[in-house]
Coordinates of C-alpha atoms and ligand atoms in Angstrom, one line a residue:
M1 CA -23.9 -11.8 -25.2
E2 CA -24.5 -12.7 -21.1
Y3 CA -25.0 -16.9 -20.6
V4 CA -25.2 -18.6 -17.1
S5 CA -22.2 -20.0 -17.6
S6 CA -21.8 -23.2 -17.3
V7 CA -18.9 -22.8 -16.5
W8 CA -19.3 -20.3 -12.9
L9 CA -21.6 -23.8 -12.4
G10 CA -19.0 -26.0 -12.0
V11 CA -16.6 -23.9 -9.8
L12 CA -20.1 -23.6 -7.3
V13 CA -19.7 -27.4 -8.0
F14 CA -15.9 -28.3 -7.8
I15 CA -16.4 -25.7 -4.6
S16 CA -19.4 -28.3 -2.6
I17 CA -18.1 -31.5 -3.7
H18 CA -14.7 -30.4 -2.7
G19 CA -15.6 -28.1 1.4
Y20 CA -15.1 -24.5 0.1
G21 CA -12.8 -23.7 3.3
N22 CA -10.9 -26.7 3.0
I23 CA -9.5 -27.0 -0.7
G24 CA -6.4 -28.4 -0.1
P25 CA -4.0 -26.8 -3.2
C26 CA -2.2 -30.2 -3.4
E27 CA -5.4 -31.8 -3.6
A28 CA -7.1 -29.7 -6.6
S29 CA -4.1 -29.6 -8.6
S30 CA -1.5 -33.4 -8.5
R31 CA 0.8 -31.3 -11.0
V32 CA 3.9 -31.0 -9.7
I33 CA 4.9 -27.5 -10.4
Q34 CA 8.6 -25.7 -11.0
T35 CA 8.5 -22.6 -10.6
P36 CA 10.7 -20.8 -11.9
D37 CA 12.4 -17.4 -10.9
Q38 CA 11.0 -14.6 -13.1
I39 CA 7.2 -16.0 -13.4
Y40 CA 5.9 -13.8 -10.7
R41 CA 8.2 -10.8 -11.3
T42 CA 6.5 -8.4 -12.3
G43 CA 6.3 -5.7 -15.5
Y44 CA 5.4 -2.4 -13.8
H45 CA 6.2 -2.8 -9.7
F46 CA 8.9 -1.2 -8.3
Q47 CA 11.6 -4.1 -7.2
P48 CA 14.9 -4.6 -7.1
A49 CA 17.6 -5.9 -9.5
K50 CA 17.5 -9.3 -6.8
Y51 CA 17.2 -9.7 -3.3
W52 CA 15.2 -8.6 -0.6
M53 CA 12.8 -4.7 -0.6
N54 CA 11.5 -4.0 2.2
D55 CA 10.1 -0.5 3.5
P56 CA 10.3 2.9 1.3
N57 CA 12.0 5.5 2.4
G58 CA 12.7 9.2 1.7
P59 CA 11.1 9.2 -1.5
M60 CA 11.8 13.2 -3.1
I61 CA 12.5 15.6 -6.3
Y62 CA 16.2 16.8 -6.3
M63 CA 17.1 18.9 -9.5
G64 CA 14.5 17.5 -11.4
I65 CA 15.0 13.7 -10.2
Y66 CA 13.1 12.0 -8.3
H67 CA 14.8 9.7 -5.3
F68 CA 13.6 6.3 -4.3
F69 CA 15.2 4.8 -1.7
Y70 CA 14.2 1.6 0.1
Q71 CA 15.2 -1.5 2.8
Y72 CA 17.1 -3.3 1.0
N73 CA 19.5 -6.5 2.2
P74 CA 22.3 -6.8 -0.6
Y75 CA 23.4 -10.8 -0.1
D76 CA 19.8 -12.4 0.8
A77 CA 16.1 -12.6 -0.6
Q78 CA 15.4 -12.9 3.6
A79 CA 15.3 -9.9 5.7
G80 CA 18.5 -8.9 7.4
N81 CA 21.6 -6.9 6.4
I82 CA 19.6 -3.6 6.1
V83 CA 20.6 -0.5 4.0
W84 CA 19.3 1.8 1.7
G85 CA 18.8 0.8 -1.6
H86 CA 18.7 3.7 -3.7
S87 CA 17.0 4.1 -7.7
T88 CA 16.3 7.2 -9.9
S89 CA 13.1 8.5 -11.8
T90 CA 11.9 11.3 -13.6
D91 CA 9.1 9.4 -15.1
L92 CA 7.8 7.4 -11.0
V93 CA 7.5 4.7 -13.8
N94 CA 11.0 3.8 -15.0
W95 CA 13.7 3.1 -12.8
T96 CA 17.6 3.4 -12.6
P97 CA 19.4 1.5 -10.0
Q98 CA 21.7 3.5 -7.9
P99 CA 24.1 2.3 -5.6
P100 CA 22.9 1.6 -2.0
A101 CA 22.6 5.1 -0.1
L102 CA 23.5 4.4 3.2
L103 CA 25.8 1.3 4.2
R104 CA 26.1 -0.8 7.4
S105 CA 29.2 0.8 8.1
E106 CA 29.8 2.8 11.8
P107 CA 28.6 1.5 15.0
Y108 CA 25.9 3.3 15.4
D109 CA 24.4 2.1 12.0
F110 CA 26.4 -1.3 12.4
K111 CA 23.9 -3.9 12.8
G112 CA 21.2 -1.4 10.6
C113 CA 20.0 0.7 8.8
F114 CA 16.7 1.2 9.4
S115 CA 13.8 3.5 7.6
G116 CA 14.0 7.6 7.9
S117 CA 13.1 9.9 4.9
T118 CA 14.1 12.6 3.5
T119 CA 13.6 16.2 4.3
L120 CA 14.4 19.7 1.7
L121 CA 16.4 21.6 4.2
S122 CA 16.6 25.5 3.1
G123 CA 18.3 26.2 -0.6
G124 CA 16.5 23.2 -1.2
K125 CA 19.0 20.6 0.1
P126 CA 18.0 17.2 0.7
A127 CA 18.9 15.5 4.1
I128 CA 18.5 12.0 5.3
L129 CA 16.7 11.3 9.0
Y130 CA 17.4 7.4 9.6
T131 CA 17.6 4.9 12.3
G132 CA 20.1 3.2 13.3
V133 CA 20.8 -0.2 15.3
D134 CA 23.7 0.4 17.4
F135 CA 25.9 -2.6 17.9
S136 CA 24.1 -2.9 21.6
D137 CA 21.2 -3.3 19.4
N138 CA 19.9 0.1 20.4
Q139 CA 17.2 2.2 18.0
V140 CA 19.4 5.6 17.3
Q141 CA 18.4 8.4 15.3
N142 CA 21.1 9.6 12.6
L143 CA 21.5 12.1 9.6
A144 CA 23.3 12.1 6.6
V145 CA 24.1 14.5 3.6
P146 CA 24.7 14.6 0.2
K147 CA 28.5 14.4 -0.3
Y148 CA 28.2 16.2 -3.8
L149 CA 24.5 18.3 -4.0
A150 CA 25.6 19.3 -7.9
D151 CA 24.7 15.7 -9.0
P152 CA 21.3 15.0 -9.7
Y153 CA 21.7 11.3 -9.0
L154 CA 23.0 12.1 -5.6
T155 CA 25.0 8.8 -6.1
E156 CA 26.9 9.8 -2.8
W157 CA 26.1 10.8 1.0
V158 CA 28.1 11.7 4.0
K159 CA 27.2 10.1 7.8
S160 CA 26.7 12.8 9.9
P161 CA 30.0 13.5 12.6
Y162 CA 27.7 13.8 15.1
N163 CA 25.9 10.8 15.3
P164 CA 23.9 9.7 17.3
L165 CA 21.8 12.7 16.7
I166 CA 19.4 11.1 19.4
A167 CA 19.5 8.1 21.1
P168 CA 18.0 6.1 24.4
N169 CA 19.6 6.4 27.6
S170 CA 19.1 6.6 31.8
V171 CA 17.4 10.1 31.6
N172 CA 15.0 9.9 28.5
K173 CA 14.2 6.3 29.4
I174 CA 13.3 5.5 25.8
D175 CA 13.3 1.9 25.0
G176 CA 16.0 1.3 22.7
Q177 CA 14.9 -1.7 21.0
N178 CA 11.5 0.5 20.2
F179 CA 12.3 4.0 18.6
R180 CA 12.7 4.4 15.2
D181 CA 11.6 5.5 11.8
P182 CA 12.1 9.4 11.4
T183 CA 9.6 11.8 9.3
T184 CA 10.5 14.2 7.1
A185 CA 11.1 17.3 9.4
W186 CA 8.6 20.6 9.1
L187 CA 9.1 23.8 9.5
N188 CA 7.6 25.1 12.7
P189 CA 6.6 29.5 12.0
D190 CA 9.4 29.4 15.4
G191 CA 11.9 28.6 13.0
N192 CA 12.7 25.7 14.2
W193 CA 12.4 21.7 12.6
R194 CA 10.3 19.2 14.3
M195 CA 10.2 15.9 13.0
V196 CA 8.7 12.4 15.0
V197 CA 10.1 9.3 15.7
G198 CA 8.2 5.6 16.6
N199 CA 7.6 4.9 19.9
Q200 CA 6.2 2.2 22.3
Q201 CA 5.9 2.6 26.0
N202 CA 3.9 -0.5 28.0
G203 CA 2.4 -1.0 24.5
N204 CA 1.7 2.3 23.8
G205 CA 1.7 3.4 20.1
I206 CA 3.4 6.5 20.6
G207 CA 5.1 9.1 17.6
L208 CA 8.0 10.9 19.7
L209 CA 8.1 15.1 18.8
Y210 CA 11.1 15.9 19.3
R211 CA 13.4 19.8 17.6
S212 CA 15.5 21.1 16.8
K213 CA 17.3 24.7 15.6
N214 CA 20.5 23.1 13.8
F215 CA 18.9 19.7 12.5
I216 CA 21.4 18.3 14.4
D217 CA 21.1 18.8 18.6
W218 CA 17.2 17.5 18.7
I219 CA 15.4 18.2 21.9
Q220 CA 12.6 16.2 22.7
A221 CA 9.2 17.9 23.2
E222 CA 7.1 17.5 26.8
N223 CA 4.5 15.5 24.8
P224 CA 4.8 13.3 21.7
L225 CA 2.7 14.7 19.1
H226 CA 0.4 11.9 19.0
F227 CA -0.2 8.6 20.8
M228 CA -2.7 6.0 21.5
N229 CA -3.2 3.4 25.0
N230 CA -2.6 -0.4 24.0
S231 CA -2.3 0.0 20.4
G232 CA 1.5 -0.9 20.2
M233 CA 4.7 -0.1 18.3
W234 CA 3.7 2.5 16.3
E235 CA 6.3 2.1 13.0
C236 CA 7.0 4.4 9.9
P237 CA 5.1 7.5 11.4
D238 CA 3.5 10.4 8.3
F239 CA 2.8 13.9 9.0
F240 CA 2.4 15.8 6.8
P241 CA -0.4 19.2 5.3
V242 CA -3.3 18.3 3.0
S243 CA -5.1 21.7 1.1
T244 CA -8.8 21.5 2.4
I245 CA -10.1 23.3 -0.8
S246 CA -7.7 21.9 -3.5
Q247 CA -6.9 18.1 -4.9
N248 CA -2.4 19.3 -4.8
G249 CA -0.5 18.5 -2.2
L250 CA 1.2 20.5 0.2
E251 CA 4.6 21.5 0.7
T252 CA 5.2 19.5 4.1
S253 CA 5.7 23.0 6.4
T254 CA 2.5 24.6 5.3
M255 CA -0.2 25.2 7.8
G256 CA -2.7 28.0 8.0
P257 CA -6.7 28.3 7.4
N258 CA -7.1 25.2 4.7
V259 CA -5.1 22.9 6.2
K260 CA -5.8 20.3 7.5
H261 CA -2.7 17.6 8.8
V262 CA -2.8 13.5 8.2
F263 CA -1.0 11.7 11.5
K264 CA -0.2 7.9 9.5
A265 CA 1.1 4.4 12.3
S266 CA 2.0 1.8 10.7
K267 CA 1.4 -1.0 13.0
A268 CA 0.2 -4.5 13.2
S269 CA 1.4 -5.5 9.3
T270 CA -1.6 -2.3 8.2
D271 CA -1.4 1.7 8.2
F272 CA -3.8 3.4 9.7
Y273 CA -4.0 7.8 9.0
T274 CA -6.4 9.7 10.9
V275 CA -7.6 12.8 9.7
G276 CA -6.8 16.4 12.4
T277 CA -6.1 20.0 13.5
Y278 CA -2.1 20.5 14.0
N279 CA -2.0 23.7 16.4
P280 CA 1.8 24.8 15.6
N281 CA 1.7 26.7 18.5
K282 CA 1.1 24.3 20.7
D283 CA 2.5 21.2 19.6
I284 CA -0.8 19.7 19.5
F285 CA -2.2 17.6 16.6
I286 CA -6.2 16.5 17.5
P287 CA -7.7 14.3 15.6
D288 CA -11.4 15.6 14.2
N289 CA -12.4 11.9 15.2
K290 CA -11.9 10.3 17.6
S291 CA -13.2 7.1 16.5
L292 CA -11.7 7.6 13.3
D293 CA -8.0 7.9 15.4
I294 CA -5.1 5.6 14.4
G295 CA -6.2 1.9 14.7
L296 CA -9.7 2.7 14.6
G297 CA -10.8 4.8 11.5
F298 CA -9.1 4.3 7.6
R299 CA -6.5 2.6 6.7
Y300 CA -4.7 3.0 3.6
D301 CA -5.2 -0.1 2.1
Y302 CA -7.0 -3.2 3.6
G303 CA -5.3 -6.1 1.5
K304 CA -1.1 -6.3 1.9
F305 CA 0.6 -2.1 2.4
Y306 CA 2.5 -1.0 5.2
A307 CA 5.4 1.1 6.5
S308 CA 4.3 3.6 3.3
K309 CA 5.8 7.1 3.1
S310 CA 4.7 10.5 1.0
F311 CA 6.1 12.8 -0.3
F312 CA 5.6 16.4 -2.0
D313 CA 6.0 16.4 -5.5
S314 CA 7.2 20.5 -6.8
A315 CA 6.9 19.5 -10.1
T316 CA 3.8 19.0 -9.7
S317 CA 2.2 19.4 -6.7
R318 CA 1.2 16.7 -5.8
K319 CA 1.6 14.6 -2.6
I320 CA 2.6 10.6 -3.7
L321 CA 2.2 8.2 -1.5
F322 CA 4.5 4.8 -1.7
G323 CA 4.2 1.6 0.0
W324 CA 5.6 -2.0 0.7
V325 CA 3.6 -5.1 -0.5
N326 CA 5.5 -7.7 1.3
E327 CA 5.6 -11.4 0.1
S328 CA 1.9 -14.1 0.2
V329 CA 4.4 -17.0 1.2
N330 CA 4.8 -17.6 4.3
N331 CA 8.0 -20.0 3.4
L332 CA 11.3 -18.5 2.9
E333 CA 12.8 -21.1 0.7
I334 CA 10.4 -20.1 -2.0
N335 CA 12.0 -16.1 -1.7
S336 CA 14.9 -18.1 -1.7
I337 CA 14.9 -20.2 -4.3
R338 CA 13.3 -16.7 -6.1
G339 CA 15.7 -15.1 -5.6
W340 CA 13.7 -12.1 -5.0
A341 CA 11.0 -10.2 -2.4
G342 CA 9.4 -6.8 -2.0
L343 CA 7.5 -5.1 -4.5
Q344 CA 6.2 -1.7 -4.0
G345 CA 2.4 -0.8 -4.3
I346 CA 1.8 1.4 -8.1
P347 CA 2.8 5.4 -6.2
R348 CA -0.6 7.2 -5.3
R349 CA -1.4 9.8 -5.3
I350 CA -3.7 11.2 -2.3
W351 CA -5.7 14.3 -1.4
L352 CA -8.4 15.0 1.2
H353 CA -11.5 14.2 -0.2
K354 CA -14.6 16.5 0.0
F355 CA -16.3 15.9 3.2
G356 CA -13.0 16.2 5.2
N357 CA -12.4 12.9 7.2
Q358 CA -10.4 10.9 4.6
L359 CA -8.2 10.4 2.0
L360 CA -8.9 9.8 -1.4
Q361 CA -5.9 6.9 -3.2
W362 CA -5.5 7.3 -7.6
P363 CA -2.9 5.5 -8.9
I364 CA -0.1 8.6 -10.6
V365 CA -1.4 9.5 -14.0
E366 CA 1.9 8.6 -15.2
I367 CA 0.9 4.9 -15.2
E368 CA -1.2 6.0 -17.9
K369 CA 1.4 5.9 -20.8
L370 CA 2.1 2.1 -20.4
R371 CA -1.2 1.4 -21.2
M372 CA -2.1 -0.6 -24.8
N373 CA -4.2 -1.6 -27.0
P374 CA -7.7 -1.1 -25.1
V375 CA -10.5 -2.9 -25.0
I376 CA -13.3 -1.2 -24.5
E377 CA -16.9 -2.5 -23.9
D378 CA -19.8 0.1 -23.5
T379 CA -22.5 -0.3 -21.3
S380 CA -23.6 -3.8 -21.6
V381 CA -25.8 -6.4 -18.5
L382 CA -23.9 -8.4 -16.2
M383 CA -27.2 -10.9 -15.6
P384 CA -27.9 -12.9 -12.7
G385 CA -25.0 -15.7 -12.4
S386 CA -23.2 -15.1 -15.3
V387 CA -19.1 -14.7 -16.1
R388 CA -18.6 -13.3 -19.0
E389 CA -14.5 -13.2 -20.5
I390 CA -12.9 -9.9 -21.5
S391 CA -10.6 -10.8 -24.0
G392 CA -7.8 -9.5 -26.1
V393 CA -5.9 -7.8 -23.0
N394 CA -2.6 -9.1 -21.8
A395 CA -4.6 -10.4 -18.4
T396 CA -0.8 -11.0 -16.5
Q397 CA 0.2 -7.5 -16.8
A398 CA -3.1 -5.3 -17.5
D399 CA -5.0 -2.3 -15.9
I400 CA -8.7 -2.3 -15.9
E401 CA -11.4 0.5 -15.3
M402 CA -14.9 0.0 -15.2
S403 CA -18.3 0.9 -13.0
F404 CA -21.5 -0.8 -12.1
S405 CA -24.3 0.0 -10.9
A406 CA -28.1 -1.0 -10.6
K407 CA -31.0 -0.7 -11.9
T408 CA -32.7 -1.7 -8.7
L409 CA -31.7 -2.8 -4.9
E410 CA -34.7 -4.6 -4.3
K411 CA -33.1 -7.8 -3.5
A412 CA -30.3 -6.7 -1.1
E413 CA -29.5 -8.6 1.5
K414 CA -29.3 -7.4 5.7
W415 CA -26.5 -6.5 7.3
E416 CA -26.5 -8.0 10.3
A417 CA -26.4 -6.1 13.3
N418 CA -23.3 -8.2 14.9
W419 CA -20.6 -7.6 11.3
T420 CA -18.6 -5.4 12.8
N421 CA -15.4 -6.4 10.4
P422 CA -15.9 -6.2 7.0
Q423 CA -13.0 -8.0 6.2
Q424 CA -14.9 -11.2 8.1
V425 CA -17.8 -11.0 6.3
C426 CA -15.7 -10.9 2.8
S427 CA -14.4 -14.6 4.6
I428 CA -18.2 -15.6 5.4
K429 CA -19.6 -14.4 1.9
S430 CA -17.0 -15.3 -0.7
A431 CA -17.2 -14.5 -3.9
S432 CA -19.1 -18.0 -4.7
V433 CA -21.4 -17.4 -1.6
K434 CA -24.6 -16.2 -3.9
G435 CA -25.8 -12.9 -3.0
G436 CA -28.7 -11.0 -3.9
V437 CA -27.0 -6.8 -4.9
G438 CA -23.9 -8.9 -5.5
P439 CA -20.8 -10.4 -5.3
F440 CA -20.5 -8.7 -8.5
G441 CA -16.7 -7.8 -10.4
L442 CA -13.6 -9.6 -11.8
L443 CA -12.1 -13.0 -11.8
V444 CA -8.6 -11.9 -12.1
L445 CA -4.9 -14.5 -12.7
A446 CA -8.0 -17.3 -13.3
S447 CA -7.1 -20.9 -15.0
K448 CA -9.2 -20.8 -18.0
D449 CA -11.3 -23.9 -16.3
M450 CA -11.6 -21.2 -13.8
Q451 CA -10.6 -23.6 -10.7
E452 CA -8.2 -20.7 -10.2
Y453 CA -8.7 -17.0 -9.5
T454 CA -8.6 -14.4 -7.3
A455 CA -11.6 -12.9 -7.3
I456 CA -12.4 -8.7 -6.2
F457 CA -16.2 -7.7 -5.6
F458 CA -18.1 -5.2 -4.3
R459 CA -21.9 -6.5 -2.2
I460 CA -24.9 -4.4 -1.4
F461 CA -26.7 -4.5 1.7
R462 CA -29.1 -3.4 3.5
G463 CA -29.1 -1.0 6.7
D464 CA -31.0 -1.0 9.6
N465 CA -31.8 2.3 9.0
N466 CA -33.2 2.0 4.7
N467 CA -29.8 2.8 4.1
F468 CA -27.5 0.8 1.3
I469 CA -24.1 -0.8 3.0
V470 CA -21.5 -1.5 0.0
L471 CA -18.9 -4.0 0.8
M472 CA -15.6 -4.7 -1.6
C473 CA -13.3 -7.4 -1.0
S474 CA -11.1 -9.1 -2.4
D475 CA -10.9 -12.6 -2.5
Q476 CA -8.1 -15.0 -2.1
T477 CA -9.2 -18.4 -1.0
R478 CA -9.2 -20.6 -5.2
S479 CA -5.4 -18.2 -5.3
S480 CA -2.0 -19.7 -6.3
L481 CA -3.5 -23.6 -5.7
H482 CA -0.6 -24.8 -6.6
L483 CA 0.9 -23.2 -2.7
P484 CA -0.3 -25.8 -0.3
S485 CA -2.1 -23.3 2.4
S486 CA 1.0 -24.1 5.0
D487 CA 3.5 -21.9 2.7
Y488 CA 0.5 -18.8 2.0
D489 CA -1.2 -16.4 3.1
K490 CA -4.4 -16.7 1.3
T491 CA -6.6 -14.3 3.7
T492 CA -9.1 -12.8 2.2
Y493 CA -9.8 -8.4 2.5
G494 CA -12.3 -6.3 2.4
A495 CA -13.5 -2.8 3.3
L496 CA -17.1 -1.0 3.3
L497 CA -16.9 2.1 0.6
N498 CA -18.7 5.4 1.5
V499 CA -20.6 5.4 -1.6
D500 CA -24.1 5.3 -1.8
P501 CA -25.3 3.1 -5.2
L502 CA -28.6 4.9 -5.7
Q503 CA -27.0 7.6 -6.5
E504 CA -23.2 7.2 -7.6
K505 CA -21.9 4.4 -10.0
L506 CA -19.7 1.7 -7.8
S507 CA -16.7 2.3 -9.8
L508 CA -13.5 -0.1 -9.8
R509 CA -10.0 0.1 -10.8
T510 CA -8.0 -2.6 -10.5
L511 CA -3.6 -2.9 -11.4
I512 CA -2.9 -6.3 -12.2
D513 CA 0.7 -7.6 -12.9
H514 CA 1.8 -11.4 -12.5
S515 CA 2.0 -11.5 -8.7
I516 CA 0.5 -8.3 -7.6
V517 CA -3.6 -7.1 -7.8
E518 CA -4.5 -3.5 -6.3
S519 CA -7.6 -2.4 -6.8
F520 CA -8.8 1.0 -5.8
G521 CA -13.2 1.2 -5.3
G522 CA -15.4 3.7 -5.2
E523 CA -12.5 7.0 -7.1
G524 CA -10.0 5.7 -4.6
K525 CA -11.9 5.5 -1.1
A526 CA -11.5 2.2 -0.6
C527 CA -7.9 0.3 -1.4
I528 CA -6.5 -3.3 -1.5
T529 CA -3.9 -4.8 -2.7
A530 CA -3.3 -8.7 -2.7
R531 CA -0.2 -11.1 -3.6
V532 CA -1.4 -14.0 -5.4
Y533 CA 0.9 -16.8 -7.4
P534 CA -1.0 -17.9 -10.0
T535 CA -0.7 -21.6 -11.1
N536 CA -1.2 -21.2 -14.9
L537 CA 1.7 -18.5 -15.3
A538 CA 3.6 -21.3 -14.5
M539 CA 2.4 -24.2 -15.9
D540 CA 1.4 -22.3 -19.9
G541 CA 2.2 -18.0 -19.1
A542 CA -1.1 -17.7 -20.3
T543 CA -4.3 -16.1 -17.3
H544 CA -7.4 -15.2 -18.2
L545 CA -9.0 -12.1 -17.6
Y546 CA -13.5 -12.4 -16.3
V547 CA -16.3 -10.2 -15.0
F548 CA -18.9 -11.8 -13.1
N549 CA -22.4 -11.4 -10.9
N550 CA -22.9 -14.5 -8.6
G551 CA -25.6 -12.1 -7.2
S552 CA -29.8 -13.1 -7.7
Q553 CA -30.4 -9.7 -9.6
S554 CA -28.8 -8.6 -12.7
V555 CA -26.5 -5.7 -12.6
D556 CA -24.8 -2.5 -15.3
I557 CA -21.8 -2.0 -16.4
S558 CA -21.7 1.2 -17.8
K559 CA -18.2 1.5 -19.5
L560 CA -15.1 -1.3 -19.2
T561 CA -12.0 -0.1 -20.4
A562 CA -9.1 -3.5 -19.5
W563 CA -5.5 -2.4 -21.5
S564 CA -2.6 -4.3 -21.5
M565 CA 0.4 -2.9 -20.0
K566 CA 4.2 -2.2 -21.4
T567 CA 7.0 -3.5 -19.2
A568 CA 8.7 -0.8 -17.3
Q569 CA 12.5 -0.2 -17.3
I570 CA 12.8 -1.1 -13.5
N571 CA 16.0 -1.4 -11.8
Ligands
DQQ601 N1 11.3 -1.9 8.7 C1 12.0 -0.8 9.1 C2 12.2 -0.5 10.4 C3 10.4 -0.6 10.5 C4 10.2 -2.0 9.6 C5 13.3 -2.4 9.3 C6 8.4 -1.3 9.3 O1 12.9 0.4 10.4 O2 10.3 -0.2 11.8 O3 13.5 -2.8 7.5 O4 8.6 -2.1 8.5

């Protein structure tokens, strides 16, 4: 049933009385909330049993077992003492903990075993390349190999006696503070390996290129594989081929016809990528479109998702991406009390869009085996100003797929010429700001009275050329109200979605898991991940899920399916 919700109006009245931008969380609730350790732990997202985790490292499949490594502090829920945590899986959903693969043990990694990658060498033998932080705080590149290749779980790793393989020195003049995160290596037609290390020189982000015949002696190429002036340090570079004719992934050394390459760099808390052409003979990578180069064009995610790492799953011919989803609490004490910090996003399958300029991303299909008790709504109309609860779903641990369409876009607001940053438009035009076509979408992890919610929504604008512009937003301004705003990062996230709303339905997939909300818009054209800490979850263990339309025009929901999600066995 459609209705103009008095609750929604109540929210708007509340906002207008209290002032939207400055609602102090303490003002919103005078209750003191004791936050138990486990409330915000996730049910189906990867996290260690305790303590701090950041970057994904070297995911791979070996002898039919998936391996996942990660930056891990084995003593504390804060960054520091970094080693390589390790877990294994047969389905990328349930994970078994293994002993850390790399501990800080040698002069060349005594201050940290930083990020790196795995490569499958000839005969499928795995090798880890990783950054060690040495006694003098210099970052150096190291090698480790499995102790027992017959062990599918690879529980023991041996560091190479030749370490460090590459170190900053007076000849190469590399800045030892900004030299880290080797990529998976690829084998060039000339029979030599190549790999890239992240670097910064004079504020310019650089992907230094190295060549090696034997995986031990690495020679720096004269030119970097890629760089960008004034873009700051490039952490965790990734470089891999994608097919222009198939959604299948490609093994990292694949080259030739129907292949493009993707270069990714992590900088300023954001993972940027660009699609281009790699010439293996000249060792040159050229982005197809300069205006879509690193920092200018596409991001894997427009919310919280960093230091990502991809791998080729030879068992299913997929390219799969992992990314670190940091906490949004700035108060380190909170993490310490909880005893853990950091999540991995649900692994995403990635492939090149048919237009060739961007990747599409979708949660791996295996996650769907956790779905249960679907709530299915067929076509319905969302009237202007309406809010409707989706009941019968565990709204704390859910997977929702839906698509919207509008019969007319007559009421679309004008896209202003000075709006160059979608994220800013999402903050000005947040979920509570009434629009023309939209905002419409989901209110997740919401309280019953809807004082608190996280809104994932679309707005459709009219551009100058009679075109339509689709904005996708994730609005956290009314999330986690029990946390003082000084402790909680409430940034609103936003992205433009390359969808023609006259021709196509607007799809939304949202994964909710206690303190993470991952949203995939336009069938994976734009992703936004947010961290939220629902007050209600702390109070009574309950959260709610709503669809809403705060525009002045009705929109149709063509299909909506919401599943409760089972809990996976994770570490
Ligand atoms: N995290 C690692 C570094 C990397 C950074 C240290 C990115 O190797 O550059 O934990 O989050």
